[in-house]
């Protein structure tokens, strides 16, 4: 039935120039330049196409076509024939805003760079002329020329700092941009006054150079964050969840999940994830709700039952009516808790802002004291003011303002390559302070999808046949078996009997995989543990019981051991029942494990840890974890987590392994050490520069050299950061999580 | 030093010209995909057949 099914892309199609329309697609599996020719070439061969352009940075394809000559479905099919899966993609509001801001910062940087170069040209002439034979007229001319360039350039390129400083003042929170803005404005004012008085020295070059350095740092910081966000946006689109809507006439239309509206009727087939919250109109099935509650025991559902997005439908086809989250539902409760829990974290103050809070008053008091000192010492008012302002200029926190962003750029680059995407800008600093780690069990310590757990005890040839046969079924347990043979082709002529199993004739011998009754197998086969599901196999006279259970992430034990060895306090807080939690805790050697905890309980546990003065990292994936993720000092989610949980997490990690948790902490701690070093360097710089300025020896040449020197040292220091070990880079970076990839391949 | 009267405007005009060229390239989307552009130059797709 899926072959004849039509996919409705209309929500993603937007009008373009003329009568053409446009759609953006996230493309899976673009990893080299050859894909560029492949994809654009195969698109150009389609009639009616106006343009196709693949963006290799974001892995997105922009298609423009004439709607009367072709349609989106044809184009996506053509892409699929070329071997690329494409998913309609809509840029999120946040991403669009970040892109706008990046363009703005780049424009400011261009203006500041242009001004800095031209003014430096004039300044060098003045500096060399001052020690030779420059005439005062020529010097004044050069100074006025510098002012002509510097004033408009600073008015334009300084906006990011001025606005942020103003916002800070309004909120009565002093940030780093305040001393920066003050320094720039004072330097410009003093230089204009000095120029008008035919003075020897002006600081136009310092003000503009400072802006250029800071804007470069800010732009890099922002573009790293943007790249992370684009990658995360693609992953969301690549999940590519499709819902099957039942139209007025009873026909099925496949459409992207985001296009579903309240009141739509949808069909959920066995083995599908339920795409939206709703209540069941007809059908009965078992549903795995582990992504919502952490509970691994499946729940029977029937007409009238409320089901949640993300849960897995097992046996029967269900017809749902989509509903919004209503009063009194679990989602409503979770959303309320999330809102409350996030408040504590928003009060967190960043390292740079804490530094600014100490720094700004000290510097301003020093400048005032310098002014008083020189007045008392008998210098004229003009000289005293010039010296006081030069103290402010030389201490203008160029190195200090770059100290943190420079490290942040390098660190988030390392995280990106390790398959960890940062959501929050201040997450690195919070991650570095962690001393206690709380894990959710289901989907976090264990893999999100169940796996065959007794493969070693079964005959390998029988298991290989079973895996090939399982490829013909959509049942989640069969899919776990099929994952053992990801590259095999399904048997021809295999037949699925709904609710029972699959069978095929092999060389005249029938092979069956499914329920005990279907395989005429021993229904009362002993279970090795209560959380195991059995799938039976019969091939002629041979019978096997395949055990399937939630298994631990492959490196869970090693990662937990290394975290414990490094002195972290490890705990498990699970929504699953205690009997299911205890075996996992024992296996990993975690003593503090609790089960059967609801979302409010998780928050309470985390608040209790916080009250003991601990900094808690929460690692979780379920909707029930979302409030705890928001409440904890820092939080991580696997990419397979529910959307609500991902939105609360500070960072999302890819892949099947748990190692990214340790890597994220590693990189964050290194980053914090480097940030502190950089702040130290900035302080040492000031220890040398400030006495010189107080003594009245700072000339524009010294100011320019000191500022660029300290900025470069701070940036180089940030580049010293080591990345994570690269040997596991491939394992950590599949373009789609493994579990999802397997599912996609077979649909 | 009379040479400055025309040298300085020329220098400024060149600088401003470069600035506008950059702003134009930014506006026309040439910085949207810096990675792809590097590879596109190697592609023969745009050659006449």
PDB file of N, CA and C in Angstrom, chain A residues 396-454:
ATOM      1  N   UNK A 396      40.707  49.064  28.182  1.00  0.00           N
ATOM      2  CA  UNK A 396      39.490  48.625  27.509  1.00  0.00           C
ATOM      3  C   UNK A 396      39.648  47.139  27.204  1.00  0.00           C
ATOM      4  N   UNK A 397      38.711  46.334  27.662  1.00  0.00           N
ATOM      5  CA  UNK A 397      38.973  44.896  27.812  1.00  0.00           C
ATOM      6  C   UNK A 397      38.973  44.120  26.506  1.00  0.00           C
ATOM      7  N   UNK A 398      39.933  44.394  25.664  1.00  0.00           N
ATOM      8  CA  UNK A 398      40.009  43.649  24.415  1.00  0.00           C
ATOM      9  C   UNK A 398      40.346  42.189  24.690  1.00  0.00           C
ATOM     10  N   UNK A 399      41.458  41.953  25.398  1.00  0.00           N
ATOM     11  CA  UNK A 399      41.850  40.586  25.695  1.00  0.00           C
ATOM     12  C   UNK A 399      40.813  39.918  26.596  1.00  0.00           C
ATOM     13  N   UNK A 400      40.294  40.717  27.528  1.00  0.00           N
ATOM     14  CA  UNK A 400      39.323  40.161  28.465  1.00  0.00           C
ATOM     15  C   UNK A 400      38.052  39.732  27.736  1.00  0.00           C
ATOM     16  N   UNK A 401      37.629  40.553  26.762  1.00  0.00           N
ATOM     17  CA  UNK A 401      36.402  40.229  26.048  1.00  0.00           C
ATOM     18  C   UNK A 401      36.613  39.088  25.066  1.00  0.00           C
ATOM     19  N   UNK A 402      37.851  38.875  24.626  1.00  0.00           N
ATOM     20  CA  UNK A 402      38.116  37.756  23.723  1.00  0.00           C
ATOM     21  C   UNK A 402      38.428  36.480  24.485  1.00  0.00           C
ATOM     22  N   UNK A 403      38.792  36.604  25.768  1.00  0.00           N
ATOM     23  CA  UNK A 403      39.275  35.458  26.530  1.00  0.00           C
ATOM     24  C   UNK A 403      38.289  34.296  26.488  1.00  0.00           C
ATOM     25  N   UNK A 404      37.009  34.592  26.709  1.00  0.00           N
ATOM     26  CA  UNK A 404      36.023  33.520  26.774  1.00  0.00           C
ATOM     27  C   UNK A 404      35.538  33.080  25.386  1.00  0.00           C
ATOM     28  N   UNK A 405      35.135  34.017  24.491  1.00  0.00           N
ATOM     29  CA  UNK A 405      34.659  33.572  23.173  1.00  0.00           C
ATOM     30  C   UNK A 405      35.698  32.781  22.386  1.00  0.00           C
ATOM     31  N   UNK A 406      36.968  33.164  22.481  1.00  0.00           N
ATOM     32  CA  UNK A 406      37.985  32.447  21.710  1.00  0.00           C
ATOM     33  C   UNK A 406      38.003  30.977  22.114  1.00  0.00           C
ATOM     34  N   UNK A 407      37.950  30.712  23.418  1.00  0.00           N
ATOM     35  CA  UNK A 407      37.940  29.327  23.885  1.00  0.00           C
ATOM     36  C   UNK A 407      36.645  28.643  23.457  1.00  0.00           C
ATOM     37  N   UNK A 408      35.562  29.391  23.538  1.00  0.00           N
ATOM     38  CA  UNK A 408      34.254  28.828  23.200  1.00  0.00           C
ATOM     39  C   UNK A 408      34.216  28.338  21.750  1.00  0.00           C
ATOM     40  N   UNK A 409      34.808  29.122  20.846  1.00  0.00           N
ATOM     41  CA  UNK A 409      34.826  28.727  19.432  1.00  0.00           C
ATOM     42  C   UNK A 409      35.577  27.412  19.263  1.00  0.00           C
ATOM     43  N   UNK A 410      36.759  27.331  19.864  1.00  0.00           N
ATOM     44  CA  UNK A 410      37.574  26.137  19.704  1.00  0.00           C
ATOM     45  C   UNK A 410      36.871  24.935  20.340  1.00  0.00           C
ATOM     46  N   UNK A 411      36.325  25.131  21.533  1.00  0.00           N
ATOM     47  CA  UNK A 411      35.697  24.022  22.250  1.00  0.00           C
ATOM     48  C   UNK A 411      34.460  23.527  21.525  1.00  0.00           C
ATOM     49  N   UNK A 412      33.623  24.439  21.019  1.00  0.00           N
ATOM     50  CA  UNK A 412      32.414  23.926  20.374  1.00  0.00           C
ATOM     51  C   UNK A 412      32.768  23.253  19.054  1.00  0.00           C
ATOM     52  N   UNK A 413      33.883  23.668  18.426  1.00  0.00           N
ATOM     53  CA  UNK A 413      34.358  22.948  17.245  1.00  0.00           C
ATOM     54  C   UNK A 413      34.733  21.517  17.591  1.00  0.00           C
ATOM     55  N   UNK A 414      35.442  21.345  18.705  1.00  0.00           N
ATOM     56  CA  UNK A 414      35.811  19.990  19.132  1.00  0.00           C
ATOM     57  C   UNK A 414      34.576  19.170  19.461  1.00  0.00           C
ATOM     58  N   UNK A 415      33.628  19.770  20.144  1.00  0.00           N
ATOM     59  CA  UNK A 415      32.397  19.062  20.501  1.00  0.00           C
ATOM     60  C   UNK A 415      31.664  18.632  19.226  1.00  0.00           C
ATOM     61  N   UNK A 416      31.595  19.539  18.264  1.00  0.00           N
ATOM     62  CA  UNK A 416      30.899  19.264  17.009  1.00  0.00           C
ATOM     63  C   UNK A 416      31.495  18.030  16.343  1.00  0.00           C
ATOM     64  N   UNK A 417      32.828  17.965  16.304  1.00  0.00           N
ATOM     65  CA  UNK A 417      33.474  16.828  15.651  1.00  0.00           C
ATOM     66  C   UNK A 417      33.280  15.538  16.442  1.00  0.00           C
ATOM     67  N   UNK A 418      33.052  15.657  17.749  1.00  0.00           N
ATOM     68  CA  UNK A 418      32.815  14.463  18.556  1.00  0.00           C
ATOM     69  C   UNK A 418      31.340  14.052  18.504  1.00  0.00           C
ATOM     70  N   UNK A 419      30.531  14.779  17.729  1.00  0.00           N
ATOM     71  CA  UNK A 419      29.110  14.434  17.620  1.00  0.00           C
ATOM     72  C   UNK A 419      28.276  14.967  18.771  1.00  0.00           C
ATOM     73  N   UNK A 420      28.717  16.077  19.355  1.00  0.00           N
ATOM     74  CA  UNK A 420      27.941  16.681  20.441  1.00  0.00           C
ATOM     75  C   UNK A 420      27.549  18.086  20.013  1.00  0.00           C
ATOM     76  N   UNK A 421      26.253  18.366  19.974  1.00  0.00           N
ATOM     77  CA  UNK A 421      25.801  19.665  19.498  1.00  0.00           C
ATOM     78  C   UNK A 421      25.322  20.504  20.673  1.00  0.00           C
ATOM     79  N   UNK A 422      25.947  21.654  20.859  1.00  0.00           N
ATOM     80  CA  UNK A 422      25.572  22.533  21.969  1.00  0.00           C
ATOM     81  C   UNK A 422      24.291  23.291  21.636  1.00  0.00           C
ATOM     82  N   UNK A 423      23.378  23.340  22.585  1.00  0.00           N
ATOM     83  CA  UNK A 423      22.149  24.130  22.423  1.00  0.00           C
ATOM     84  C   UNK A 423      22.291  25.504  23.048  1.00  0.00           C
ATOM     85  N   UNK A 424      22.919  25.532  24.221  1.00  0.00           N
ATOM     86  CA  UNK A 424      22.972  26.770  25.003  1.00  0.00           C
ATOM     87  C   UNK A 424      24.385  27.323  24.985  1.00  0.00           C
ATOM     88  N   UNK A 425      24.494  28.658  24.885  1.00  0.00           N
ATOM     89  CA  UNK A 425      25.810  29.278  24.753  1.00  0.00           C
ATOM     90  C   UNK A 425      26.630  29.119  26.032  1.00  0.00           C
ATOM     91  N   UNK A 426      25.978  29.131  27.191  1.00  0.00           N
ATOM     92  CA  UNK A 426      26.746  29.075  28.438  1.00  0.00           C
ATOM     93  C   UNK A 426      26.877  27.650  28.980  1.00  0.00           C
ATOM     94  N   UNK A 427      26.485  26.666  28.150  1.00  0.00           N
ATOM     95  CA  UNK A 427      26.489  25.282  28.623  1.00  0.00           C
ATOM     96  C   UNK A 427      27.886  24.801  28.981  1.00  0.00           C
ATOM     97  N   UNK A 428      28.890  25.232  28.210  1.00  0.00           N
ATOM     98  CA  UNK A 428      30.260  24.776  28.457  1.00  0.00           C
ATOM     99  C   UNK A 428      30.688  25.093  29.876  1.00  0.00           C
ATOM    100  N   UNK A 429      30.398  26.325  30.311  1.00  0.00           N
ATOM    101  CA  UNK A 429      30.840  26.741  31.638  1.00  0.00           C
ATOM    102  C   UNK A 429      30.106  25.968  32.721  1.00  0.00           C
ATOM    103  N   UNK A 430      28.814  25.681  32.469  1.00  0.00           N
ATOM    104  CA  UNK A 430      28.066  24.940  33.477  1.00  0.00           C
ATOM    105  C   UNK A 430      28.504  23.480  33.511  1.00  0.00           C
ATOM    106  N   UNK A 431      28.776  22.904  32.337  1.00  0.00           N
ATOM    107  CA  UNK A 431      29.225  21.509  32.285  1.00  0.00           C
ATOM    108  C   UNK A 431      30.529  21.322  33.058  1.00  0.00           C
ATOM    109  N   UNK A 432      31.365  22.343  33.042  1.00  0.00           N
ATOM    110  CA  UNK A 432      32.676  22.211  33.675  1.00  0.00           C
ATOM    111  C   UNK A 432      32.581  22.168  35.192  1.00  0.00           C
ATOM    112  N   UNK A 433      31.444  22.556  35.751  1.00  0.00           N
ATOM    113  CA  UNK A 433      31.332  22.628  37.215  1.00  0.00           C
ATOM    114  C   UNK A 433      30.704  21.389  37.844  1.00  0.00           C
ATOM    115  N   UNK A 434      30.346  20.420  36.989  1.00  0.00           N
ATOM    116  CA  UNK A 434      29.580  19.266  37.441  1.00  0.00           C
ATOM    117  C   UNK A 434      30.354  18.388  38.438  1.00  0.00           C
ATOM    118  N   UNK A 435      29.667  17.912  39.482  1.00  0.00           N
ATOM    119  CA  UNK A 435      30.288  16.892  40.327  1.00  0.00           C
ATOM    120  C   UNK A 435      29.401  15.664  40.502  1.00  0.00           C
ATOM    121  N   UNK A 436      28.129  15.756  40.133  1.00  0.00           N
ATOM    122  CA  UNK A 436      27.220  14.632  40.285  1.00  0.00           C
ATOM    123  C   UNK A 436      26.505  14.403  38.952  1.00  0.00           C
ATOM    124  N   UNK A 437      26.405  13.151  38.528  1.00  0.00           N
ATOM    125  CA  UNK A 437      25.718  12.875  37.266  1.00  0.00           C
ATOM    126  C   UNK A 437      24.525  11.967  37.529  1.00  0.00           C
ATOM    127  N   UNK A 438      23.358  12.392  37.093  1.00  0.00           N
ATOM    128  CA  UNK A 438      22.156  11.582  37.243  1.00  0.00           C
ATOM    129  C   UNK A 438      21.752  11.077  35.864  1.00  0.00           C
ATOM    130  N   UNK A 439      21.645   9.754  35.724  1.00  0.00           N
ATOM    131  CA  UNK A 439      21.243   9.169  34.462  1.00  0.00           C
ATOM    132  C   UNK A 439      19.800   8.705  34.514  1.00  0.00           C
ATOM    133  N   UNK A 440      19.123   8.864  33.405  1.00  0.00           N
ATOM    134  CA  UNK A 440      17.870   8.160  33.197  1.00  0.00           C
ATOM    135  C   UNK A 440      18.276   6.771  32.702  1.00  0.00           C
ATOM    136  N   UNK A 441      17.403   5.779  32.848  1.00  0.00           N
ATOM    137  CA  UNK A 441      17.806   4.447  32.390  1.00  0.00           C
ATOM    138  C   UNK A 441      17.418   4.206  30.933  1.00  0.00           C
ATOM    139  N   UNK A 442      16.091   4.146  30.698  1.00  0.00           N
ATOM    140  CA  UNK A 442      15.606   3.720  29.394  1.00  0.00           C
ATOM    141  C   UNK A 442      15.987   4.714  28.307  1.00  0.00           C
ATOM    142  N   UNK A 443      16.683   4.246  27.288  1.00  0.00           N
ATOM    143  CA  UNK A 443      17.022   5.108  26.158  1.00  0.00           C
ATOM    144  C   UNK A 443      18.249   5.957  26.413  1.00  0.00           C
ATOM    145  N   UNK A 444      18.763   5.951  27.648  1.00  0.00           N
ATOM    146  CA  UNK A 444      19.943   6.758  27.946  1.00  0.00           C
ATOM    147  C   UNK A 444      21.112   5.837  28.282  1.00  0.00           C
ATOM    148  N   UNK A 445      20.954   5.048  29.353  1.00  0.00           N
ATOM    149  CA  UNK A 445      21.968   4.026  29.630  1.00  0.00           C
ATOM    150  C   UNK A 445      21.773   2.846  28.691  1.00  0.00           C
ATOM    151  N   UNK A 446      20.496   2.560  28.403  1.00  0.00           N
ATOM    152  CA  UNK A 446      20.217   1.488  27.443  1.00  0.00           C
ATOM    153  C   UNK A 446      20.010   2.104  26.074  1.00  0.00           C
ATOM    154  N   UNK A 447      20.084   1.265  25.047  1.00  0.00           N
ATOM    155  CA  UNK A 447      19.831   1.752  23.689  1.00  0.00           C
ATOM    156  C   UNK A 447      18.338   2.025  23.545  1.00  0.00           C
ATOM    157  N   UNK A 448      17.980   2.982  22.693  1.00  0.00           N
ATOM    158  CA  UNK A 448      16.562   3.313  22.565  1.00  0.00           C
ATOM    159  C   UNK A 448      15.731   2.172  21.975  1.00  0.00           C
ATOM    160  N   UNK A 449      16.327   1.330  21.171  1.00  0.00           N
ATOM    161  CA  UNK A 449      15.574   0.229  20.580  1.00  0.00           C
ATOM    162  C   UNK A 449      16.049  -1.093  21.160  1.00  0.00           C
ATOM    163  N   UNK A 450      15.120  -2.052  21.316  1.00  0.00           N
ATOM    164  CA  UNK A 450      15.521  -3.336  21.903  1.00  0.00           C
ATOM    165  C   UNK A 450      16.448  -4.115  20.970  1.00  0.00           C
ATOM    166  N   UNK A 451      17.218  -5.023  21.543  1.00  0.00           N
ATOM    167  CA  UNK A 451      18.174  -5.821  20.771  1.00  0.00           C
ATOM    168  C   UNK A 451      18.094  -7.288  21.174  1.00  0.00           C
ATOM    169  N   UNK A 452      18.618  -8.157  20.295  1.00  0.00           N
ATOM    170  CA  UNK A 452      18.712  -9.581  20.626  1.00  0.00           C
ATOM    171  C   UNK A 452      19.782  -9.741  21.696  1.00  0.00           C
ATOM    172  N   UNK A 453      19.421 -10.403  22.811  1.00  0.00           N
ATOM    173  CA  UNK A 453      20.373 -10.469  23.919  1.00  0.00           C
ATOM    174  C   UNK A 453      21.016 -11.844  24.064  1.00  0.00           C
ATOM    175  N   UNK A 454      20.476 -12.865  23.378  1.00  0.00           N
ATOM    176  CA  UNK A 454      21.093 -14.182  23.550  1.00  0.00           C
ATOM    177  C   UNK A 454      21.687 -14.700  22.248  1.00  0.00           C
TER     178      UNK A 454
END
